[in-house]
């Protein structure tokens, strides 16, 4: 296998990448919506706002954990490819 050859993503990596993008996107939208709503004086203790605050609060740390999982899966796969390519 050439050194500069692109390594395709497997199914687990594609799913993790999609989950990371979705979680970060939803979290950023929830944080911005929460900031706008609190700036306009909306009562944040009722309606959908408690859920939006929780999504913003837990979403980015969850995305970080997914990124760590993605890096681990990717490095394990690449090391297996490199080990199998040497034989």
mmCIF file of N, CA and C in Angstrom:
data_model
loop_
_atom_site.group_PDB
_atom_site.id
_atom_site.type_symbol
_atom_site.label_atom_id
_atom_site.label_comp_id
_atom_site.label_asym_id
_atom_site.label_seq_id
_atom_site.Cartn_x
_atom_site.Cartn_y
_atom_site.Cartn_z
ATOM 1 N N UNK A 1 0.856 -1.168 0.000
ATOM 2 C CA UNK A 1 0.000 0.000 0.000
ATOM 3 C C UNK A 1 0.904 1.234 0.000
ATOM 4 N N UNK A 2 0.708 2.137 -0.952
ATOM 5 C CA UNK A 2 1.533 3.352 -0.990
ATOM 6 C C UNK A 2 1.317 4.205 0.256
ATOM 7 N N UNK A 3 2.355 4.959 0.588
ATOM 8 C CA UNK A 3 2.304 5.751 1.814
ATOM 9 C C UNK A 3 1.264 6.872 1.747
ATOM 10 N N UNK A 4 1.041 7.452 0.576
ATOM 11 C CA UNK A 4 0.123 8.591 0.431
ATOM 12 C C UNK A 4 -1.264 8.173 -0.026
ATOM 13 N N UNK A 5 -1.548 6.896 -0.059
ATOM 14 C CA UNK A 5 -2.853 6.428 -0.516
ATOM 15 C C UNK A 5 -3.923 6.795 0.509
ATOM 16 N N UNK A 6 -5.052 7.332 0.043
ATOM 17 C CA UNK A 6 -6.126 7.656 0.989
ATOM 18 C C UNK A 6 -6.750 6.392 1.551
ATOM 19 N N UNK A 7 -7.051 6.424 2.818
ATOM 20 C CA UNK A 7 -7.654 5.281 3.492
ATOM 21 C C UNK A 7 -9.140 5.566 3.638
ATOM 22 N N UNK A 8 -10.000 4.736 3.038
ATOM 23 C CA UNK A 8 -11.438 5.006 3.130
ATOM 24 C C UNK A 8 -11.965 4.766 4.543
ATOM 25 N N UNK A 9 -13.019 5.483 4.870
ATOM 26 C CA UNK A 9 -13.647 5.324 6.177
ATOM 27 C C UNK A 9 -14.522 4.079 6.183
ATOM 28 N N UNK A 10 -14.532 3.374 7.276
ATOM 29 C CA UNK A 10 -15.447 2.246 7.369
ATOM 30 C C UNK A 10 -16.776 2.733 7.939
ATOM 31 N N UNK A 11 -17.706 1.825 8.097
ATOM 32 C CA UNK A 11 -19.064 2.193 8.500
ATOM 33 C C UNK A 11 -19.096 2.833 9.885
ATOM 34 N N UNK A 12 -18.353 2.296 10.828
ATOM 35 C CA UNK A 12 -18.353 2.842 12.191
ATOM 36 C C UNK A 12 -17.823 4.279 12.192
ATOM 37 N N UNK A 13 -16.774 4.526 11.429
ATOM 38 C CA UNK A 13 -16.216 5.878 11.367
ATOM 39 C C UNK A 13 -17.193 6.850 10.724
ATOM 40 N N UNK A 14 -17.891 6.397 9.684
ATOM 41 C CA UNK A 14 -18.880 7.280 9.054
ATOM 42 C C UNK A 14 -20.033 7.596 10.001
ATOM 43 N N UNK A 15 -20.476 6.604 10.754
ATOM 44 C CA UNK A 15 -21.560 6.830 11.720
ATOM 45 C C UNK A 15 -21.090 7.779 12.823
ATOM 46 N N UNK A 16 -19.890 7.567 13.336
ATOM 47 C CA UNK A 16 -19.366 8.463 14.378
ATOM 48 C C UNK A 16 -19.207 9.890 13.855
ATOM 49 N N UNK A 17 -18.735 10.040 12.626
ATOM 50 C CA UNK A 17 -18.572 11.380 12.053
ATOM 51 C C UNK A 17 -19.928 12.064 11.898
ATOM 52 N N UNK A 18 -20.932 11.335 11.457
ATOM 53 C CA UNK A 18 -22.271 11.913 11.326
ATOM 54 C C UNK A 18 -22.847 12.280 12.695
ATOM 55 N N UNK A 19 -22.617 11.427 13.695
ATOM 56 C CA UNK A 19 -23.105 11.725 15.038
ATOM 57 C C UNK A 19 -22.417 12.961 15.606
ATOM 58 N N UNK A 20 -21.116 13.081 15.377
ATOM 59 C CA UNK A 20 -20.387 14.249 15.862
ATOM 60 C C UNK A 20 -20.949 15.511 15.239
ATOM 61 N N UNK A 21 -21.133 15.488 13.918
ATOM 62 C CA UNK A 21 -21.653 16.671 13.230
ATOM 63 C C UNK A 21 -23.061 17.028 13.718
ATOM 64 N N UNK A 22 -23.903 16.021 13.896
ATOM 65 C CA UNK A 22 -25.271 16.282 14.346
ATOM 66 C C UNK A 22 -25.307 16.819 15.771
ATOM 67 N N UNK A 23 -24.538 16.226 16.658
ATOM 68 C CA UNK A 23 -24.547 16.659 18.061
ATOM 69 C C UNK A 23 -23.996 18.077 18.191
ATOM 70 N N UNK A 24 -22.907 18.367 17.477
ATOM 71 C CA UNK A 24 -22.344 19.724 17.535
ATOM 72 C C UNK A 24 -23.327 20.732 16.941
ATOM 73 N N UNK A 25 -23.929 20.387 15.812
ATOM 74 C CA UNK A 25 -24.884 21.299 15.188
ATOM 75 C C UNK A 25 -26.088 21.600 16.070
ATOM 76 N N UNK A 26 -26.677 20.558 16.639
ATOM 77 C CA UNK A 26 -27.845 20.750 17.508
ATOM 78 C C UNK A 26 -27.447 21.513 18.766
ATOM 79 N N UNK A 27 -26.281 21.232 19.304
ATOM 80 C CA UNK A 27 -25.841 21.923 20.521
ATOM 81 C C UNK A 27 -25.614 23.405 20.269
ATOM 82 N N UNK A 28 -24.981 23.729 19.171
ATOM 83 C CA UNK A 28 -24.730 25.141 18.854
ATOM 84 C C UNK A 28 -26.044 25.869 18.622
ATOM 85 N N UNK A 29 -26.970 25.241 17.919
ATOM 86 C CA UNK A 29 -28.282 25.863 17.703
ATOM 87 C C UNK A 29 -28.999 26.064 19.033
ATOM 88 N N UNK A 30 -28.932 25.073 19.927
ATOM 89 C CA UNK A 30 -29.586 25.196 21.233
ATOM 90 C C UNK A 30 -28.946 26.296 22.070
ATOM 91 N N UNK A 31 -27.630 26.417 22.028
ATOM 92 C CA UNK A 31 -26.950 27.462 22.796
ATOM 93 C C UNK A 31 -27.312 28.836 22.263
ATOM 94 N N UNK A 32 -27.306 28.988 20.943
ATOM 95 C CA UNK A 32 -27.658 30.293 20.351
ATOM 96 C C UNK A 32 -29.114 30.635 20.645
ATOM 97 N N UNK A 33 -30.015 29.667 20.527
ATOM 98 C CA UNK A 33 -31.420 29.921 20.821
ATOM 99 C C UNK A 33 -31.622 30.296 22.284
ATOM 100 N N UNK A 34 -30.899 29.633 23.178
ATOM 101 C CA UNK A 34 -30.992 29.948 24.602
ATOM 102 C C UNK A 34 -30.479 31.354 24.884
ATOM 103 N N UNK A 35 -29.383 31.717 24.246
ATOM 104 C CA UNK A 35 -28.836 33.072 24.438
ATOM 105 C C UNK A 35 -29.791 34.138 23.920
ATOM 106 N N UNK A 36 -30.373 33.911 22.770
ATOM 107 C CA UNK A 36 -31.320 34.881 22.208
ATOM 108 C C UNK A 36 -32.559 34.983 23.084
ATOM 109 N N UNK A 37 -33.074 33.825 23.522
ATOM 110 C CA UNK A 37 -34.289 33.836 24.345
ATOM 111 C C UNK A 37 -34.048 34.504 25.688
ATOM 112 N N UNK A 38 -32.908 34.250 26.299
ATOM 113 C CA UNK A 38 -32.655 34.887 27.591
ATOM 114 C C UNK A 38 -32.374 36.374 27.422
ATOM 115 N N UNK A 39 -31.825 36.756 26.280
ATOM 116 C CA UNK A 39 -31.589 38.180 26.016
ATOM 117 C C UNK A 39 -32.869 38.961 25.779
ATOM 118 N N UNK A 40 -33.906 38.288 25.293
ATOM 119 C CA UNK A 40 -35.176 38.968 25.043
ATOM 120 C C UNK A 40 -36.098 38.946 26.251
ATOM 121 N N UNK A 41 -35.665 38.282 27.322
ATOM 122 C CA UNK A 41 -36.464 38.287 28.544
ATOM 123 C C UNK A 41 -37.485 37.170 28.627
ATOM 124 N N UNK A 42 -37.309 36.117 27.878
ATOM 125 C CA UNK A 42 -38.231 34.984 27.901
ATOM 126 C C UNK A 42 -38.091 34.231 29.222
ATOM 127 N N UNK A 43 -39.221 33.732 29.736
ATOM 128 C CA UNK A 43 -39.193 32.916 30.949
ATOM 129 C C UNK A 43 -38.581 31.559 30.610
ATOM 130 N N UNK A 44 -37.388 31.303 31.109
ATOM 131 C CA UNK A 44 -36.638 30.101 30.745
ATOM 132 C C UNK A 44 -37.009 28.884 31.584
ATOM 133 N N UNK A 45 -37.959 29.018 32.498
ATOM 134 C CA UNK A 45 -38.307 27.891 33.366
ATOM 135 C C UNK A 45 -39.503 27.098 32.852
ATOM 136 N N UNK A 46 -40.046 27.457 31.724
ATOM 137 C CA UNK A 46 -41.203 26.723 31.217
ATOM 138 C C UNK A 46 -41.088 26.547 29.708
ATOM 139 N N UNK A 47 -41.861 25.626 29.202
ATOM 140 C CA UNK A 47 -41.861 25.359 27.767
ATOM 141 C C UNK A 47 -40.694 24.461 27.365
ATOM 142 N N UNK A 48 -40.146 24.740 26.200
ATOM 143 C CA UNK A 48 -39.069 23.941 25.640
ATOM 144 C C UNK A 48 -37.689 24.390 26.122
ATOM 145 N N UNK A 49 -37.629 25.500 26.823
ATOM 146 C CA UNK A 49 -36.337 26.081 27.195
ATOM 147 C C UNK A 49 -35.508 25.256 28.164
ATOM 148 N N UNK A 50 -36.087 24.578 29.149
ATOM 149 C CA UNK A 50 -35.232 23.713 29.990
ATOM 150 C C UNK A 50 -34.553 22.595 29.181
ATOM 151 N N UNK A 51 -35.280 22.032 28.226
ATOM 152 C CA UNK A 51 -34.684 20.993 27.381
ATOM 153 C C UNK A 51 -33.602 21.577 26.483
ATOM 154 N N UNK A 52 -33.833 22.767 25.954
ATOM 155 C CA UNK A 52 -32.830 23.409 25.103
ATOM 156 C C UNK A 52 -31.567 23.717 25.901
ATOM 157 N N UNK A 53 -31.728 24.127 27.142
ATOM 158 C CA UNK A 53 -30.552 24.390 27.970
ATOM 159 C C UNK A 53 -29.781 23.106 28.268
ATOM 160 N N UNK A 54 -30.494 21.997 28.499
ATOM 161 C CA UNK A 54 -29.812 20.730 28.760
ATOM 162 C C UNK A 54 -29.081 20.220 27.514
ATOM 163 N N UNK A 55 -29.678 20.394 26.354
ATOM 164 C CA UNK A 55 -29.012 19.978 25.124
ATOM 165 C C UNK A 55 -27.736 20.786 24.929
ATOM 166 N N UNK A 56 -27.817 22.074 25.171
ATOM 167 C CA UNK A 56 -26.632 22.903 25.052
ATOM 168 C C UNK A 56 -25.589 22.597 26.101
ATOM 169 N N UNK A 57 -26.030 22.183 27.252
ATOM 170 C CA UNK A 57 -25.113 21.909 28.358
ATOM 171 C C UNK A 57 -24.379 20.580 28.191
ATOM 172 N N UNK A 58 -25.081 19.550 27.709
ATOM 173 C CA UNK A 58 -24.487 18.220 27.600
ATOM 174 C C UNK A 58 -24.029 17.863 26.188
ATOM 175 N N UNK A 59 -24.426 18.622 25.187
ATOM 176 C CA UNK A 59 -24.128 18.263 23.804
ATOM 177 C C UNK A 59 -22.661 18.350 23.446
ATOM 178 N N UNK A 60 -22.004 19.437 23.791
ATOM 179 C CA UNK A 60 -20.602 19.594 23.414
ATOM 180 C C UNK A 60 -19.671 18.619 24.141
ATOM 181 N N UNK A 61 -19.861 18.341 25.436
ATOM 182 C CA UNK A 61 -19.042 17.283 26.047
ATOM 183 C C UNK A 61 -19.289 15.907 25.424
ATOM 184 N N UNK A 62 -20.526 15.628 25.045
ATOM 185 C CA UNK A 62 -20.821 14.375 24.354
ATOM 186 C C UNK A 62 -20.104 14.327 23.006
ATOM 187 N N UNK A 63 -20.086 15.439 22.285
ATOM 188 C CA UNK A 63 -19.377 15.499 21.005
ATOM 189 C C UNK A 63 -17.880 15.266 21.210
ATOM 190 N N UNK A 64 -17.325 15.800 22.279
ATOM 191 C CA UNK A 64 -15.907 15.566 22.581
ATOM 192 C C UNK A 64 -15.640 14.084 22.811
ATOM 193 N N UNK A 65 -16.505 13.408 23.561
ATOM 194 C CA UNK A 65 -16.328 11.979 23.790
ATOM 195 C C UNK A 65 -16.457 11.189 22.485
ATOM 196 N N UNK A 66 -17.364 11.620 21.605
ATOM 197 C CA UNK A 66 -17.490 10.967 20.313
ATOM 198 C C UNK A 66 -16.246 11.177 19.456
ATOM 199 N N UNK A 67 -15.631 12.352 19.550
ATOM 200 C CA UNK A 67 -14.394 12.610 18.809
ATOM 201 C C UNK A 67 -13.278 11.699 19.321
ATOM 202 N N UNK A 68 -13.193 11.526 20.627
ATOM 203 C CA UNK A 68 -12.186 10.621 21.195
ATOM 204 C C UNK A 68 -12.430 9.195 20.704
ATOM 205 N N UNK A 69 -13.697 8.762 20.691
ATOM 206 C CA UNK A 69 -14.016 7.422 20.197
ATOM 207 C C UNK A 69 -13.659 7.293 18.722
ATOM 208 N N UNK A 70 -13.922 8.332 17.940
ATOM 209 C CA UNK A 70 -13.579 8.327 16.520
ATOM 210 C C UNK A 70 -12.073 8.196 16.330
ATOM 211 N N UNK A 71 -11.301 8.937 17.113
ATOM 212 C CA UNK A 71 -9.848 8.855 17.000
ATOM 213 C C UNK A 71 -9.326 7.471 17.375
ATOM 214 N N UNK A 72 -9.889 6.865 18.399
ATOM 215 C CA UNK A 72 -9.466 5.527 18.806
ATOM 216 C C UNK A 72 -9.791 4.507 17.724
ATOM 217 N N UNK A 73 -11.011 4.540 17.208
ATOM 218 C CA UNK A 73 -11.412 3.594 16.165
ATOM 219 C C UNK A 73 -10.555 3.775 14.926
ATOM 220 N N UNK A 74 -10.315 5.015 14.558
ATOM 221 C CA UNK A 74 -9.514 5.295 13.370
ATOM 222 C C UNK A 74 -8.071 4.837 13.537
ATOM 223 N N UNK A 75 -7.481 5.087 14.694
ATOM 224 C CA UNK A 75 -6.088 4.685 14.888
ATOM 225 C C UNK A 75 -5.942 3.170 14.967
ATOM 226 N N UNK A 76 -6.914 2.481 15.556
ATOM 227 C CA UNK A 76 -6.864 1.019 15.598
ATOM 228 C C UNK A 76 -6.967 0.454 14.187
ATOM 229 N N UNK A 77 -7.862 1.001 13.386
ATOM 230 C CA UNK A 77 -8.017 0.512 12.021
ATOM 231 C C UNK A 77 -6.765 0.768 11.192
ATOM 232 N N UNK A 78 -6.179 1.953 11.340
ATOM 233 C CA UNK A 78 -4.962 2.264 10.582
ATOM 234 C C UNK A 78 -3.788 1.393 11.017
ATOM 235 N N UNK A 79 -3.694 1.110 12.305
ATOM 236 C CA UNK A 79 -2.593 0.245 12.750
ATOM 237 C C UNK A 79 -2.786 -1.173 12.227
ATOM 238 N N UNK A 80 -4.027 -1.642 12.172
ATOM 239 C CA UNK A 80 -4.283 -2.964 11.600
ATOM 240 C C UNK A 80 -3.951 -2.984 10.120
ATOM 241 N N UNK A 81 -4.310 -1.938 9.391
ATOM 242 C CA UNK A 81 -3.968 -1.850 7.975
ATOM 243 C C UNK A 81 -2.463 -1.834 7.768
ATOM 244 N N UNK A 82 -1.753 -1.091 8.579
ATOM 245 C CA UNK A 82 -0.299 -1.014 8.442
ATOM 246 C C UNK A 82 0.344 -2.361 8.779
ATOM 247 N N UNK A 83 -0.148 -3.032 9.796
ATOM 248 C CA UNK A 83 0.393 -4.313 10.188
ATOM 249 C C UNK A 83 0.127 -5.363 9.110
ATOM 250 N N UNK A 84 -1.086 -5.352 8.527
ATOM 251 C CA UNK A 84 -1.413 -6.321 7.466
ATOM 252 C C UNK A 84 -0.678 -5.987 6.175
ATOM 253 N N UNK A 85 -0.350 -4.724 5.957
ATOM 254 C CA UNK A 85 0.362 -4.333 4.749
ATOM 255 C C UNK A 85 1.814 -4.717 4.769
ATOM 256 N N UNK A 86 2.389 -4.937 5.940
ATOM 257 C CA UNK A 86 3.799 -5.303 6.045
ATOM 258 C C UNK A 86 4.044 -6.749 5.665
ATOM 259 N N UNK A 87 3.039 -7.571 5.778
ATOM 260 C CA UNK A 87 3.210 -9.008 5.492
ATOM 261 C C UNK A 87 3.147 -9.303 4.034
#
